Tab-separated table of C-alpha atoms in Angstrom:
chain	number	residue	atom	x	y	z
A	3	UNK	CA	0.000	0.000	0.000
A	4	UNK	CA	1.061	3.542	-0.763
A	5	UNK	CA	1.269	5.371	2.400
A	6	UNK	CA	2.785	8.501	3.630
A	7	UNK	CA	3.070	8.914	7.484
A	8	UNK	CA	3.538	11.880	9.372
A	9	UNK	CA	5.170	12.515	12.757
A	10	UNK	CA	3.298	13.665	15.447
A	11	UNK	CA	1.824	16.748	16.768
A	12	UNK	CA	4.612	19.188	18.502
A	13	UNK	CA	3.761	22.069	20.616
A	14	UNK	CA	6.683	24.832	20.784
A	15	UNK	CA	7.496	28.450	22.162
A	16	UNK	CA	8.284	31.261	19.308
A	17	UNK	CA	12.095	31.499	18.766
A	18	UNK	CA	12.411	27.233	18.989
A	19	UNK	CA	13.488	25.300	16.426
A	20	UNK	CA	11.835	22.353	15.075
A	21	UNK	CA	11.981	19.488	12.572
A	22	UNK	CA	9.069	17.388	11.478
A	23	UNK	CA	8.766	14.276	9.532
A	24	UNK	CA	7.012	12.412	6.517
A	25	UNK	CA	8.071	8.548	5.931
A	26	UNK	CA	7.036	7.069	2.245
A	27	UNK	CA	6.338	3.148	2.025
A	28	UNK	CA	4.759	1.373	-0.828
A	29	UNK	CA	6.849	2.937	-3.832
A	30	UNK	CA	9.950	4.311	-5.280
A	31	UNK	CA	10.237	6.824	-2.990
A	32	UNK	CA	13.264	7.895	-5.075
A	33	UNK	CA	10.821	8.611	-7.962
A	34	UNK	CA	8.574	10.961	-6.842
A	35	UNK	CA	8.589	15.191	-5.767
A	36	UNK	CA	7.198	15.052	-2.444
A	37	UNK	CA	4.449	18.521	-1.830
A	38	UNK	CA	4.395	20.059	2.216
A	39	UNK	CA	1.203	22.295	2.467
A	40	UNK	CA	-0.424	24.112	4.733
A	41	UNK	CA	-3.696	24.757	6.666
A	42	UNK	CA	-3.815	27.333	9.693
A	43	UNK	CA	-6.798	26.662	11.811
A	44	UNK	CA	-10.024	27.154	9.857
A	45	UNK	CA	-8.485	28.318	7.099
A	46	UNK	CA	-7.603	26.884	3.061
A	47	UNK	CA	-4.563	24.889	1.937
A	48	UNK	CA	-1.084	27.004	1.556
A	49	UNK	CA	1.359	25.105	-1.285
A	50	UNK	CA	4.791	25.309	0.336
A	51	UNK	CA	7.479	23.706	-1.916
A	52	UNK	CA	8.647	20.758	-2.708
A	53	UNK	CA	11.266	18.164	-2.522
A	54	UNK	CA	13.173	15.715	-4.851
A	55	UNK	CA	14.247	12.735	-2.391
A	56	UNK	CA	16.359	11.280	-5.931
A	57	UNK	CA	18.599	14.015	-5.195
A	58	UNK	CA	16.885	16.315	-2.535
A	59	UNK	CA	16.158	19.362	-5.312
A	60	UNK	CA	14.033	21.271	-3.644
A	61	UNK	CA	11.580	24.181	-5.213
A	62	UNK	CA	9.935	27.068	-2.396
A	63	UNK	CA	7.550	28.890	-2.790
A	64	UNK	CA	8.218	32.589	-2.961
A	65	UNK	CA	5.799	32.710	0.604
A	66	UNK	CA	7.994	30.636	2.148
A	67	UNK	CA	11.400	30.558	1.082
A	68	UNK	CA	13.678	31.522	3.290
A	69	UNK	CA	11.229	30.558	6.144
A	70	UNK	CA	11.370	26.643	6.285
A	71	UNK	CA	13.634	24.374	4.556
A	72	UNK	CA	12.785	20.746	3.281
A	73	UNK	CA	15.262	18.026	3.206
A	74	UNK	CA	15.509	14.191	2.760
A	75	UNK	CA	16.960	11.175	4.252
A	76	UNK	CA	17.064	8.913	1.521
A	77	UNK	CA	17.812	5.632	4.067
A	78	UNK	CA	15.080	5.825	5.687
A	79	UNK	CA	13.130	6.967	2.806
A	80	UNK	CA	11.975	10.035	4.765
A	81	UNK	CA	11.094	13.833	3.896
A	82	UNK	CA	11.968	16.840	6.565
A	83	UNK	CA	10.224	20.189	7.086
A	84	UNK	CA	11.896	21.989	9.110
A	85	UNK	CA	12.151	25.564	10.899
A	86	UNK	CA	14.640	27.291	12.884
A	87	UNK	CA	13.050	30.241	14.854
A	88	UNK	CA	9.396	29.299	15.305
A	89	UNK	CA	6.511	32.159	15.151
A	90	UNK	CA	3.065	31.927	16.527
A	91	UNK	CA	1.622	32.500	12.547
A	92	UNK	CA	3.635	28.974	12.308
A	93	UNK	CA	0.701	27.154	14.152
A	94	UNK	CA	-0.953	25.499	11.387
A	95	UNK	CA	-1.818	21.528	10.233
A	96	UNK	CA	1.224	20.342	7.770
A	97	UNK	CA	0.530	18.218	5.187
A	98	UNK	CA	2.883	16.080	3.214
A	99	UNK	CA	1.670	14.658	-0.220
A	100	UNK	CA	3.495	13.121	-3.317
A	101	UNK	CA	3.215	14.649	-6.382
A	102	UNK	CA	1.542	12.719	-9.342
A	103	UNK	CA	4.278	13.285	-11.929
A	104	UNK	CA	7.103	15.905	-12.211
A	105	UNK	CA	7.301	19.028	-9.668
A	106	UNK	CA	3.892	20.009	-11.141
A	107	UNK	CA	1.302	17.839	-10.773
A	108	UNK	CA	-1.534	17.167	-8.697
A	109	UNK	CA	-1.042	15.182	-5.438
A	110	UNK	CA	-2.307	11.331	-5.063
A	111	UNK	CA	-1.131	10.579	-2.127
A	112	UNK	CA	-1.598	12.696	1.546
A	113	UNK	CA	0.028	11.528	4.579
A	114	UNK	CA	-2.307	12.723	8.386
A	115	UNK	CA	-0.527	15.584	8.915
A	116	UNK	CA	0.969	17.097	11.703
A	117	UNK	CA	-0.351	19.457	13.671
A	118	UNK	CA	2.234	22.441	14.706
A	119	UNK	CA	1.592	24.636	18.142
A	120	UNK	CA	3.452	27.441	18.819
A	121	UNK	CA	2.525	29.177	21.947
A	122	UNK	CA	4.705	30.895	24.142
B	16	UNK	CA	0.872	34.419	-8.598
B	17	UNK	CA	-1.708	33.093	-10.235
B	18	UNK	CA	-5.011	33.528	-8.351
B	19	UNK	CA	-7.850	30.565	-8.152
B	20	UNK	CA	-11.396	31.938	-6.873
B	21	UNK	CA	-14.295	29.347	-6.212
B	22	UNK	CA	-17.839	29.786	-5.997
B	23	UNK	CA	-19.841	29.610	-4.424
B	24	UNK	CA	-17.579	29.614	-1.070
B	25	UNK	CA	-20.921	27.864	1.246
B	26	UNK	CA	-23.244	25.606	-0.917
B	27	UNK	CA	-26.434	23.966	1.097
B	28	UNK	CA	-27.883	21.280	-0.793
B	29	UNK	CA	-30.014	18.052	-0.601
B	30	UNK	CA	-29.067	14.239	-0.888
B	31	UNK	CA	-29.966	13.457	-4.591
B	32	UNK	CA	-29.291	16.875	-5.964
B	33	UNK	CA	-26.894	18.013	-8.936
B	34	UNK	CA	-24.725	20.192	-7.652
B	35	UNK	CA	-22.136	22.374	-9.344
B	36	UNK	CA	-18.880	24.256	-8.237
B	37	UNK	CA	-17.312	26.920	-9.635
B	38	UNK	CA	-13.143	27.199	-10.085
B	39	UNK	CA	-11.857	30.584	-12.148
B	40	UNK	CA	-7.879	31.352	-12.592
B	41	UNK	CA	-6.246	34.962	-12.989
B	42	UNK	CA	-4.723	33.886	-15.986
B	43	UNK	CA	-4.920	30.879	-18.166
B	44	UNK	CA	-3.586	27.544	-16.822
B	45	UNK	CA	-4.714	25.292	-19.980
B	46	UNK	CA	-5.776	22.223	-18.190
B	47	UNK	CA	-3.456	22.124	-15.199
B	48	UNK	CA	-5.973	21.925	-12.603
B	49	UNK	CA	-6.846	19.522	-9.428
B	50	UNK	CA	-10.266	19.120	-7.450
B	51	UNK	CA	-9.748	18.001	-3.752
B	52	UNK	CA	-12.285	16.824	-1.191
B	53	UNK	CA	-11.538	17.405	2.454
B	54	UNK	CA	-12.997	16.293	5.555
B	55	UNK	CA	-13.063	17.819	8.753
B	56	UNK	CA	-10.133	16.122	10.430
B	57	UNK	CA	-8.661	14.747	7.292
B	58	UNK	CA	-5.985	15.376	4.767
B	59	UNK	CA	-7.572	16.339	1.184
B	60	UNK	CA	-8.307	13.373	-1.571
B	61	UNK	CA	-7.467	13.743	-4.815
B	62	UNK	CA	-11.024	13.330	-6.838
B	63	UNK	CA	-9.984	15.250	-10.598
B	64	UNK	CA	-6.251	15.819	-11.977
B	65	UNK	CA	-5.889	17.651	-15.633
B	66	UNK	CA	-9.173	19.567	-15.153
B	67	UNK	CA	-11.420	16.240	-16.167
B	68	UNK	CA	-9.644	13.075	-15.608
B	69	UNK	CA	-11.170	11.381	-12.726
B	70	UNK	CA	-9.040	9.514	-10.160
B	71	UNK	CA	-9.019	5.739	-9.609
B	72	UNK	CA	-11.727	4.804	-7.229
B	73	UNK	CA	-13.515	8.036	-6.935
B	74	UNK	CA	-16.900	7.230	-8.039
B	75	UNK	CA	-18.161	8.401	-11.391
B	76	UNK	CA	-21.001	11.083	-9.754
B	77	UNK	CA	-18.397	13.220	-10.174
B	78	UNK	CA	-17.202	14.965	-12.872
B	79	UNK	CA	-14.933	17.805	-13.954
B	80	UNK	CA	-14.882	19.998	-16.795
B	81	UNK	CA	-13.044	23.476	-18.522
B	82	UNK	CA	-9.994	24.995	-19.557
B	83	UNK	CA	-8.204	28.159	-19.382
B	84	UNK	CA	-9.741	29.990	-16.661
B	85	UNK	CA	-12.876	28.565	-16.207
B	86	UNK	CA	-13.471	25.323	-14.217
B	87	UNK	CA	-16.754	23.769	-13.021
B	88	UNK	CA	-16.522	20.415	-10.532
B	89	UNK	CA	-19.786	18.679	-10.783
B	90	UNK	CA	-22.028	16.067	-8.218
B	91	UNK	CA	-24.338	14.350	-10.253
B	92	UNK	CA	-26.486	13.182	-7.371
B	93	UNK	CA	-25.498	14.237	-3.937
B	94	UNK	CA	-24.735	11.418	-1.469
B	95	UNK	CA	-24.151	11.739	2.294
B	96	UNK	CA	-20.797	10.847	1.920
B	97	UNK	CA	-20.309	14.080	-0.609
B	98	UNK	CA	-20.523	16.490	2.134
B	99	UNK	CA	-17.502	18.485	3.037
B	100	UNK	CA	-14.979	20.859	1.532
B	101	UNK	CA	-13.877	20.938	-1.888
B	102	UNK	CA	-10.458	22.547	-3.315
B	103	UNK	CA	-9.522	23.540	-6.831
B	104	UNK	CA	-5.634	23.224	-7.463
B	105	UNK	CA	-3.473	24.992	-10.173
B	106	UNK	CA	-0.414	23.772	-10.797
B	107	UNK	CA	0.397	25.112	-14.459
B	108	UNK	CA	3.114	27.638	-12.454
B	109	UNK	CA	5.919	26.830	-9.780
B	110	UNK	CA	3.896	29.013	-7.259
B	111	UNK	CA	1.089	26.257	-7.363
B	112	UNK	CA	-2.116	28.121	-5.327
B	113	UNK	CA	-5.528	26.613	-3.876
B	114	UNK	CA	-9.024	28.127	-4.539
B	115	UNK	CA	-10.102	29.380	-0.939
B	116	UNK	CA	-12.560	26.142	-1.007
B	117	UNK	CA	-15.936	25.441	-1.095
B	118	UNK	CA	-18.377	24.156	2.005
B	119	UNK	CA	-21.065	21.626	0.718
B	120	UNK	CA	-23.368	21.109	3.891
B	121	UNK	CA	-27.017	19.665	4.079
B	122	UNK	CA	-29.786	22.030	3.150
């Protein structure tokens, strides 16, 4: 089975860092651009970027470049989002989701999400 | 950026009915265009990819249709199942944007 699985929910003060996780099973993970999104509290979905995990080539959005930074551990077939100074605008459900074909495609795939507090 | 505007953004409806979103785009993006479903709770589920071609598994009451700006994501019949919030998706650019959704709940 195809399945993308998120780590869990983290709960931070502004200023922390912090490093969240989204493991593939079920394909080449190698083969694929991996999508993070996200979706603040009652609000729509947010496309951040996305990630290569062939050769972690990575494409931001111009909203969030600069802000996060995705990365990939290829032996354990794994995807990273990750932030160094948290803010409180941060809090927000992440979504991880691989990406049909290409680094533009729709997304087949979704993993749970995480759900990111930060609250000082 | 290239902006995606739904409509209607609340849509109250009956089980059985035909019901019809809206999707427009700033600027053309050919057929480059998603429809998600999303439950409260849940991640989104792919239903459409390339404006009209329907995703494994997703049953064939819906339907999507258009090109270049215009986009319409169709119900056929409305099951209980169908309610909850659908998402158009362009991905023609590298700044790939979301519609700001659409709420489907019982009339």
């Amino acid at each position: 089975e195809v399945q993308l699985v998120q780590s869990g929910a983290g709960v931070k003060k502004p200023g922390e860092s912090l490093r969240i996780y989204c493991k593939a099973s079920g394909y080449s993970f190698t083969s694929y651009w991996v999508a993070w999104v996200r979706q603040r509290p009652g609000k729509g979905l947010e496309w951040m970027g996305v990630v290569y995990p062939g050769d972690s080539d990575t494409r931001y959005s111009p909203s969030f470049q600069g802000q996060v930074t995705m990365s990939v551990d290829k032996s354990v077939k794994t995807v990273h989002l990750q932030w160094s100074s948290l803010k409180a605008s941060d809090t927000a459900m992440y979504y991880c989701a691989r990406v049909l074909t290409g680094t533009l495609d729709a997304s087949d795939v979704w993993g749970q999400g995480t759900m990111v507090i930060v609250s000082s | 950026d290239i902006q995606m505007t739904q409509s209607p953004s609340t849509l109250s409806a009956s089980v059985g009915d035909r019901v019809t979103i809206t999707c427009r785009a700033s600027q053309s993006i050919n057929d480059w265009l998603a429809w998600y479903q999303q439950k409260p709770g849940k991640a989104p589920k792919l239903l459409i990819s390339k404006a009209s071609s329907l995703q494994r598994g997703v049953p064939s009451r819906f339907s999507g249709s258009g090109s270049g700006t215009e986009f319409t994501l169709t119900i056929s019949s409305l099951q209980p199942d169908d309610f909850a919030t659908y998402y158009c998706q362009q991905y023609k650019s590298h700044s790939v944007t979301f519609g700001q959704g659409t709420k489907v709940d019982l009339k």
